[in-house]
Amino acid sequence: MNILLIGIIAITVLISYKGFNDLAYFRKYEFHIGSIQKGEQIRMVSSGFLHVDMSHLLFNMLTLWFFAPLVLSYLGNWIFVLIYMGSLIFGNLLTYIFKRNNFSYRAVGASGAVTGVLYSAILLQPDMMLGLFFIIPIPAYLFGILYLLYSIYGMKAQNDNIGHSAHFGGAVGGYAITLIERPELLIEHTLMVILLTIPIMVLFIMQRLGKLE
């Protein structure tokens, strides 16, 4: 049982619980475009430790608990922290880029960081099986591709309250940091690396063409 993983979960639970019961605290540290543009950059990090409610918190922490051990076993503690925090920040940066003109936009959650860990795990072990909707077995790499494509759809449709851009940014962060740390994966899992790159390229092409506005 990894103390570092338990520590991240414990800190997230404590900060989230504080936010559940203290609206002023929640508003002070949530991701908010207008406040960030006024210089409150701490929100780019602090928002990743707040959650809307207990189910939101539980889902993120359970996902982290399932996939973090694999990343920790392959890459060690400090690279895991780099992936977690880097994915959190990258997810919020991408959200900021896409939502920068929506001054009232607000968001919270560790989803970007957790998705980064998930994608790191997929790169490290792409042949593992995941449960789509917790029922249908599906290869990890295929799950990754479908998840990113769904996130692009969600970013374009904007018909729900899910922070798809943070998920996508977190995935890209986990993907990039893992490949930088383990470049041999480009040889060992070449096809999977290429396949997981396709949705990333689609996103940025759509952004360049103004299709996500």
Coordinates of N, CA, C and O in Angstrom, one line a residue, residues 102-183:
N102 N -15.3 33.0 -21.5 CA -16.5 32.8 -20.7 C -16.1 33.1 -19.2 O -15.7 32.2 -18.5
F103 N -16.2 34.4 -18.9 CA -15.7 34.8 -17.6 C -16.3 34.2 -16.4 O -15.8 34.2 -15.3
S104 N -17.5 33.7 -16.5 CA -18.3 33.1 -15.4 C -18.1 31.6 -15.3 O -18.6 31.0 -14.4
Y105 N -17.3 31.0 -16.2 CA -17.1 29.6 -16.2 C -16.5 29.1 -14.9 O -15.4 29.6 -14.5
R106 N -17.0 28.1 -14.3 CA -16.5 27.5 -13.0 C -16.4 26.0 -13.2 O -17.2 25.4 -13.9
A107 N -15.4 25.4 -12.5 CA -15.3 24.0 -12.5 C -14.4 23.5 -11.3 O -13.7 24.3 -10.7
V108 N -14.6 22.3 -10.9 CA -13.8 21.7 -9.8 C -13.6 20.2 -10.1 O -14.3 19.6 -10.9
G109 N -12.6 19.6 -9.5 CA -12.5 18.2 -9.6 C -11.1 17.7 -10.0 O -10.4 18.4 -10.6
A110 N -10.8 16.5 -9.6 CA -9.5 15.9 -9.9 C -9.5 15.1 -11.2 O -8.6 14.4 -11.5
S111 N -10.6 15.3 -12.0 CA -10.7 14.5 -13.2 C -9.6 14.6 -14.1 O -9.1 13.6 -14.7
G112 N -9.0 15.8 -14.4 CA -7.9 15.9 -15.2 C -6.7 15.1 -14.8 O -6.0 14.4 -15.5
A113 N -6.4 15.2 -13.5 CA -5.2 14.5 -12.9 C -5.5 13.0 -13.0 O -4.6 12.2 -13.3
V114 N -6.7 12.6 -12.6 CA -7.0 11.1 -12.6 C -6.9 10.6 -14.0 O -6.5 9.4 -14.3
T115 N -7.5 11.3 -15.0 CA -7.4 10.9 -16.4 C -6.0 10.8 -16.9 O -5.7 9.8 -17.7
G116 N -5.1 11.7 -16.4 CA -3.7 11.6 -16.8 C -3.1 10.3 -16.3 O -2.3 9.6 -17.0
V117 N -3.4 9.9 -15.1 CA -2.9 8.6 -14.5 C -3.5 7.4 -15.3 O -2.8 6.5 -15.6
L118 N -4.8 7.5 -15.6 CA -5.4 6.4 -16.4 C -4.7 6.3 -17.8 O -4.4 5.1 -18.2
Y119 N -4.4 7.4 -18.4 CA -3.7 7.3 -19.7 C -2.3 6.8 -19.6 O -1.8 6.1 -20.5
S120 N -1.6 7.2 -18.6 CA -0.3 6.7 -18.3 C -0.4 5.1 -18.2 O 0.5 4.4 -18.8
A121 N -1.3 4.7 -17.5 CA -1.5 3.2 -17.3 C -1.8 2.5 -18.6 O -1.3 1.4 -18.9
I122 N -2.6 3.2 -19.4 CA -2.9 2.6 -20.7 C -1.7 2.5 -21.6 O -1.5 1.4 -22.3
L123 N -0.9 3.5 -21.6 CA 0.4 3.5 -22.4 C 1.3 2.4 -21.9 O 2.0 1.7 -22.6
L124 N 1.4 2.2 -20.6 CA 2.3 1.3 -20.0 C 1.9 -0.2 -20.1 O 2.7 -1.1 -20.3
Q125 N 0.5 -0.4 -20.2 CA 0.0 -1.7 -20.3 C -1.2 -1.7 -21.2 O -2.4 -1.9 -20.7
P126 N -1.1 -1.4 -22.5 CA -2.2 -1.2 -23.4 C -3.1 -2.4 -23.6 O -4.2 -2.3 -24.1
D127 N -2.6 -3.6 -23.3 CA -3.3 -4.8 -23.6 C -4.2 -5.2 -22.4 O -4.9 -6.2 -22.4
M128 N -4.2 -4.5 -21.3 CA -5.1 -4.8 -20.2 C -6.5 -4.5 -20.5 O -6.8 -3.7 -21.4
M129 N -7.4 -5.2 -19.9 CA -8.8 -5.1 -20.2 C -9.5 -4.2 -19.2 O -9.3 -4.3 -18.0
L130 N -10.3 -3.3 -19.7 CA -11.1 -2.5 -18.9 C -12.6 -2.8 -19.1 O -13.0 -3.3 -20.1
G131 N -13.4 -2.4 -18.1 CA -14.9 -2.6 -18.2 C -15.6 -1.4 -18.7 O -15.7 -0.4 -17.9
L132 N -16.1 -1.4 -19.9 CA -16.9 -0.3 -20.4 C -18.2 -0.3 -19.7 O -18.9 -1.3 -19.8
F133 N -18.6 0.8 -19.1 CA -19.8 0.9 -18.2 C -19.7 -0.2 -17.1 O -20.7 -0.6 -16.6
F134 N -18.5 -0.6 -16.8 CA -18.2 -1.6 -15.7 C -18.7 -3.0 -16.1 O -18.7 -3.8 -15.2
I135 N -19.1 -3.2 -17.3 CA -19.7 -4.5 -17.7 C -19.0 -5.0 -18.9 O -18.5 -6.2 -18.9
I136 N -18.9 -4.3 -20.0 CA -18.4 -4.8 -21.3 C -16.8 -4.7 -21.3 O -16.2 -3.7 -21.2
P137 N -16.2 -5.9 -21.4 CA -14.7 -5.9 -21.5 C -14.2 -5.3 -22.8 O -14.7 -5.5 -23.9
I138 N -13.2 -4.4 -22.7 CA -12.7 -3.7 -23.8 C -11.2 -3.4 -23.6 O -10.8 -3.1 -22.5
P139 N -10.3 -3.6 -24.7 CA -8.9 -3.3 -24.5 C -8.7 -1.9 -24.0 O -9.4 -1.0 -24.5
A140 N -7.6 -1.7 -23.2 CA -7.4 -0.4 -22.7 C -7.1 0.7 -23.7 O -7.6 1.8 -23.7
Y141 N -6.4 0.3 -24.8 CA -6.1 1.3 -25.8 C -7.3 1.8 -26.6 O -7.5 2.9 -26.9
L142 N -8.3 0.8 -26.8 CA -9.5 1.2 -27.5 C -10.4 2.1 -26.6 O -11.0 3.0 -27.1
F143 N -10.4 1.7 -25.3 CA -11.1 2.6 -24.3 C -10.5 4.0 -24.4 O -11.3 5.0 -24.4
G144 N -9.2 4.1 -24.4 CA -8.6 5.4 -24.5 C -9.0 6.2 -25.7 O -9.3 7.4 -25.6
I145 N -9.0 5.6 -26.9 CA -9.4 6.3 -28.1 C -10.8 6.8 -28.0 O -11.1 7.9 -28.3
L146 N -11.7 5.9 -27.6 CA -13.1 6.2 -27.6 C -13.4 7.3 -26.5 O -14.2 8.2 -26.8
Y147 N -12.7 7.3 -25.4 CA -12.9 8.3 -24.4 C -12.5 9.6 -24.9 O -13.2 10.6 -24.7
L148 N -11.4 9.7 -25.6 CA -10.9 11.0 -26.1 C -11.9 11.5 -27.2 O -12.2 12.7 -27.3
L149 N -12.3 10.7 -28.0 CA -13.3 11.1 -29.1 C -14.6 11.5 -28.4 O -15.2 12.5 -28.9
Y150 N -15.0 10.9 -27.4 CA -16.2 11.3 -26.7 C -16.0 12.7 -26.0 O -16.9 13.5 -26.0
S151 N -14.8 12.9 -25.5 CA -14.5 14.2 -24.9 C -14.5 15.3 -25.9 O -15.0 16.4 -25.7
I152 N -14.0 15.0 -27.2 CA -14.1 16.0 -28.2 C -15.6 16.3 -28.5 O -16.0 17.5 -28.7
Y153 N -16.4 15.3 -28.6 CA -17.8 15.5 -28.9 C -18.4 16.3 -27.8 O -19.2 17.3 -28.1
G154 N -18.1 16.0 -26.6 CA -18.7 16.8 -25.4 C -18.3 18.2 -25.4 O -19.0 19.1 -25.1
M155 N -17.0 18.5 -25.8 CA -16.5 19.9 -25.9 C -17.2 20.6 -27.0 O -17.5 21.8 -26.8
K156 N -17.5 20.0 -28.1 CA -18.2 20.7 -29.2 C -19.7 20.8 -28.9 O -20.3 21.9 -29.1
A157 N -20.3 19.8 -28.3 CA -21.8 19.8 -28.1 C -22.1 20.8 -26.9 O -23.2 21.5 -27.0
Q158 N -21.3 20.8 -25.9 CA -21.6 21.6 -24.7 C -23.0 21.5 -24.2 O -23.7 22.4 -23.9
N159 N -23.4 20.2 -24.1 CA -24.8 20.0 -23.7 C -24.9 19.3 -22.3 O -25.9 18.7 -22.0
D160 N -23.8 19.3 -21.6 CA -23.8 18.7 -20.2 C -22.9 19.5 -19.3 O -22.3 20.5 -19.7
N161 N -22.8 19.1 -18.1 CA -22.0 19.9 -17.1 C -20.6 19.2 -16.8 O -20.0 19.5 -15.8
I162 N -20.2 18.3 -17.7 CA -18.9 17.6 -17.6 C -17.8 18.5 -18.1 O -17.9 19.0 -19.2
G163 N -16.7 18.5 -17.4 CA -15.5 19.3 -17.9 C -14.7 18.5 -18.9 O -13.6 18.0 -18.5
H164 N -15.2 18.3 -20.1 CA -14.5 17.4 -21.1 C -13.1 18.0 -21.4 O -12.2 17.2 -21.6
S165 N -13.0 19.3 -21.4 CA -11.7 19.8 -21.8 C -10.6 19.5 -20.8 O -9.5 19.2 -21.1
A166 N -11.0 19.4 -19.5 CA -10.1 19.1 -18.4 C -9.7 17.6 -18.5 O -8.5 17.2 -18.3
H167 N -10.7 16.7 -18.9 CA -10.4 15.3 -19.1 C -9.4 15.1 -20.2 O -8.4 14.4 -20.1
F168 N -9.7 15.8 -21.3 CA -8.8 15.7 -22.5 C -7.4 16.2 -22.2 O -6.4 15.6 -22.5
G169 N -7.3 17.4 -21.6 CA -6.0 17.9 -21.2 C -5.3 17.1 -20.3 O -4.0 16.9 -20.4
G170 N -6.0 16.5 -19.3 CA -5.3 15.6 -18.4 C -4.8 14.3 -19.1 O -3.7 13.9 -18.8
A171 N -5.6 13.8 -20.0 CA -5.1 12.6 -20.8 C -3.9 13.0 -21.6 O -2.9 12.2 -21.6
V172 N -3.9 14.1 -22.2 CA -2.7 14.5 -23.0 C -1.5 14.7 -22.1 O -0.3 14.3 -22.5
G173 N -1.7 15.3 -20.9 CA -0.6 15.4 -20.0 C 0.0 14.1 -19.6 O 1.2 13.9 -19.6
G174 N -0.8 13.2 -19.2 CA -0.4 11.8 -18.8 C 0.3 11.1 -19.9 O 1.4 10.5 -19.7
Y175 N -0.2 11.2 -21.1 CA 0.4 10.6 -22.3 C 1.7 11.2 -22.6 O 2.7 10.4 -22.8
A176 N 1.9 12.5 -22.6 CA 3.2 13.2 -22.9 C 4.2 12.9 -21.9 O 5.4 12.6 -22.2
I177 N 3.9 13.0 -20.6 CA 4.9 12.9 -19.5 C 5.4 11.4 -19.5 O 6.6 11.2 -19.3
T178 N 4.5 10.5 -19.7 CA 4.8 9.1 -19.7 C 5.8 8.8 -20.8 O 6.8 8.1 -20.6
L179 N 5.5 9.3 -22.0 CA 6.4 9.1 -23.2 C 7.8 9.7 -23.0 O 8.8 9.2 -23.4
I180 N 7.8 10.9 -22.4 CA 9.0 11.6 -22.1 C 9.9 10.8 -21.1 O 11.1 10.6 -21.3
E181 N 9.2 10.2 -20.1 CA 9.9 9.4 -19.1 C 10.3 8.0 -19.7 O 11.4 7.5 -19.3
R182 N 9.5 7.5 -20.5 CA 9.7 6.1 -21.0 C 9.6 6.1 -22.6 O 8.7 5.6 -23.2
P183 N 10.6 6.8 -23.3 CA 10.6 6.9 -24.7 C 10.6 5.5 -25.4 O 10.2 5.4 -26.6

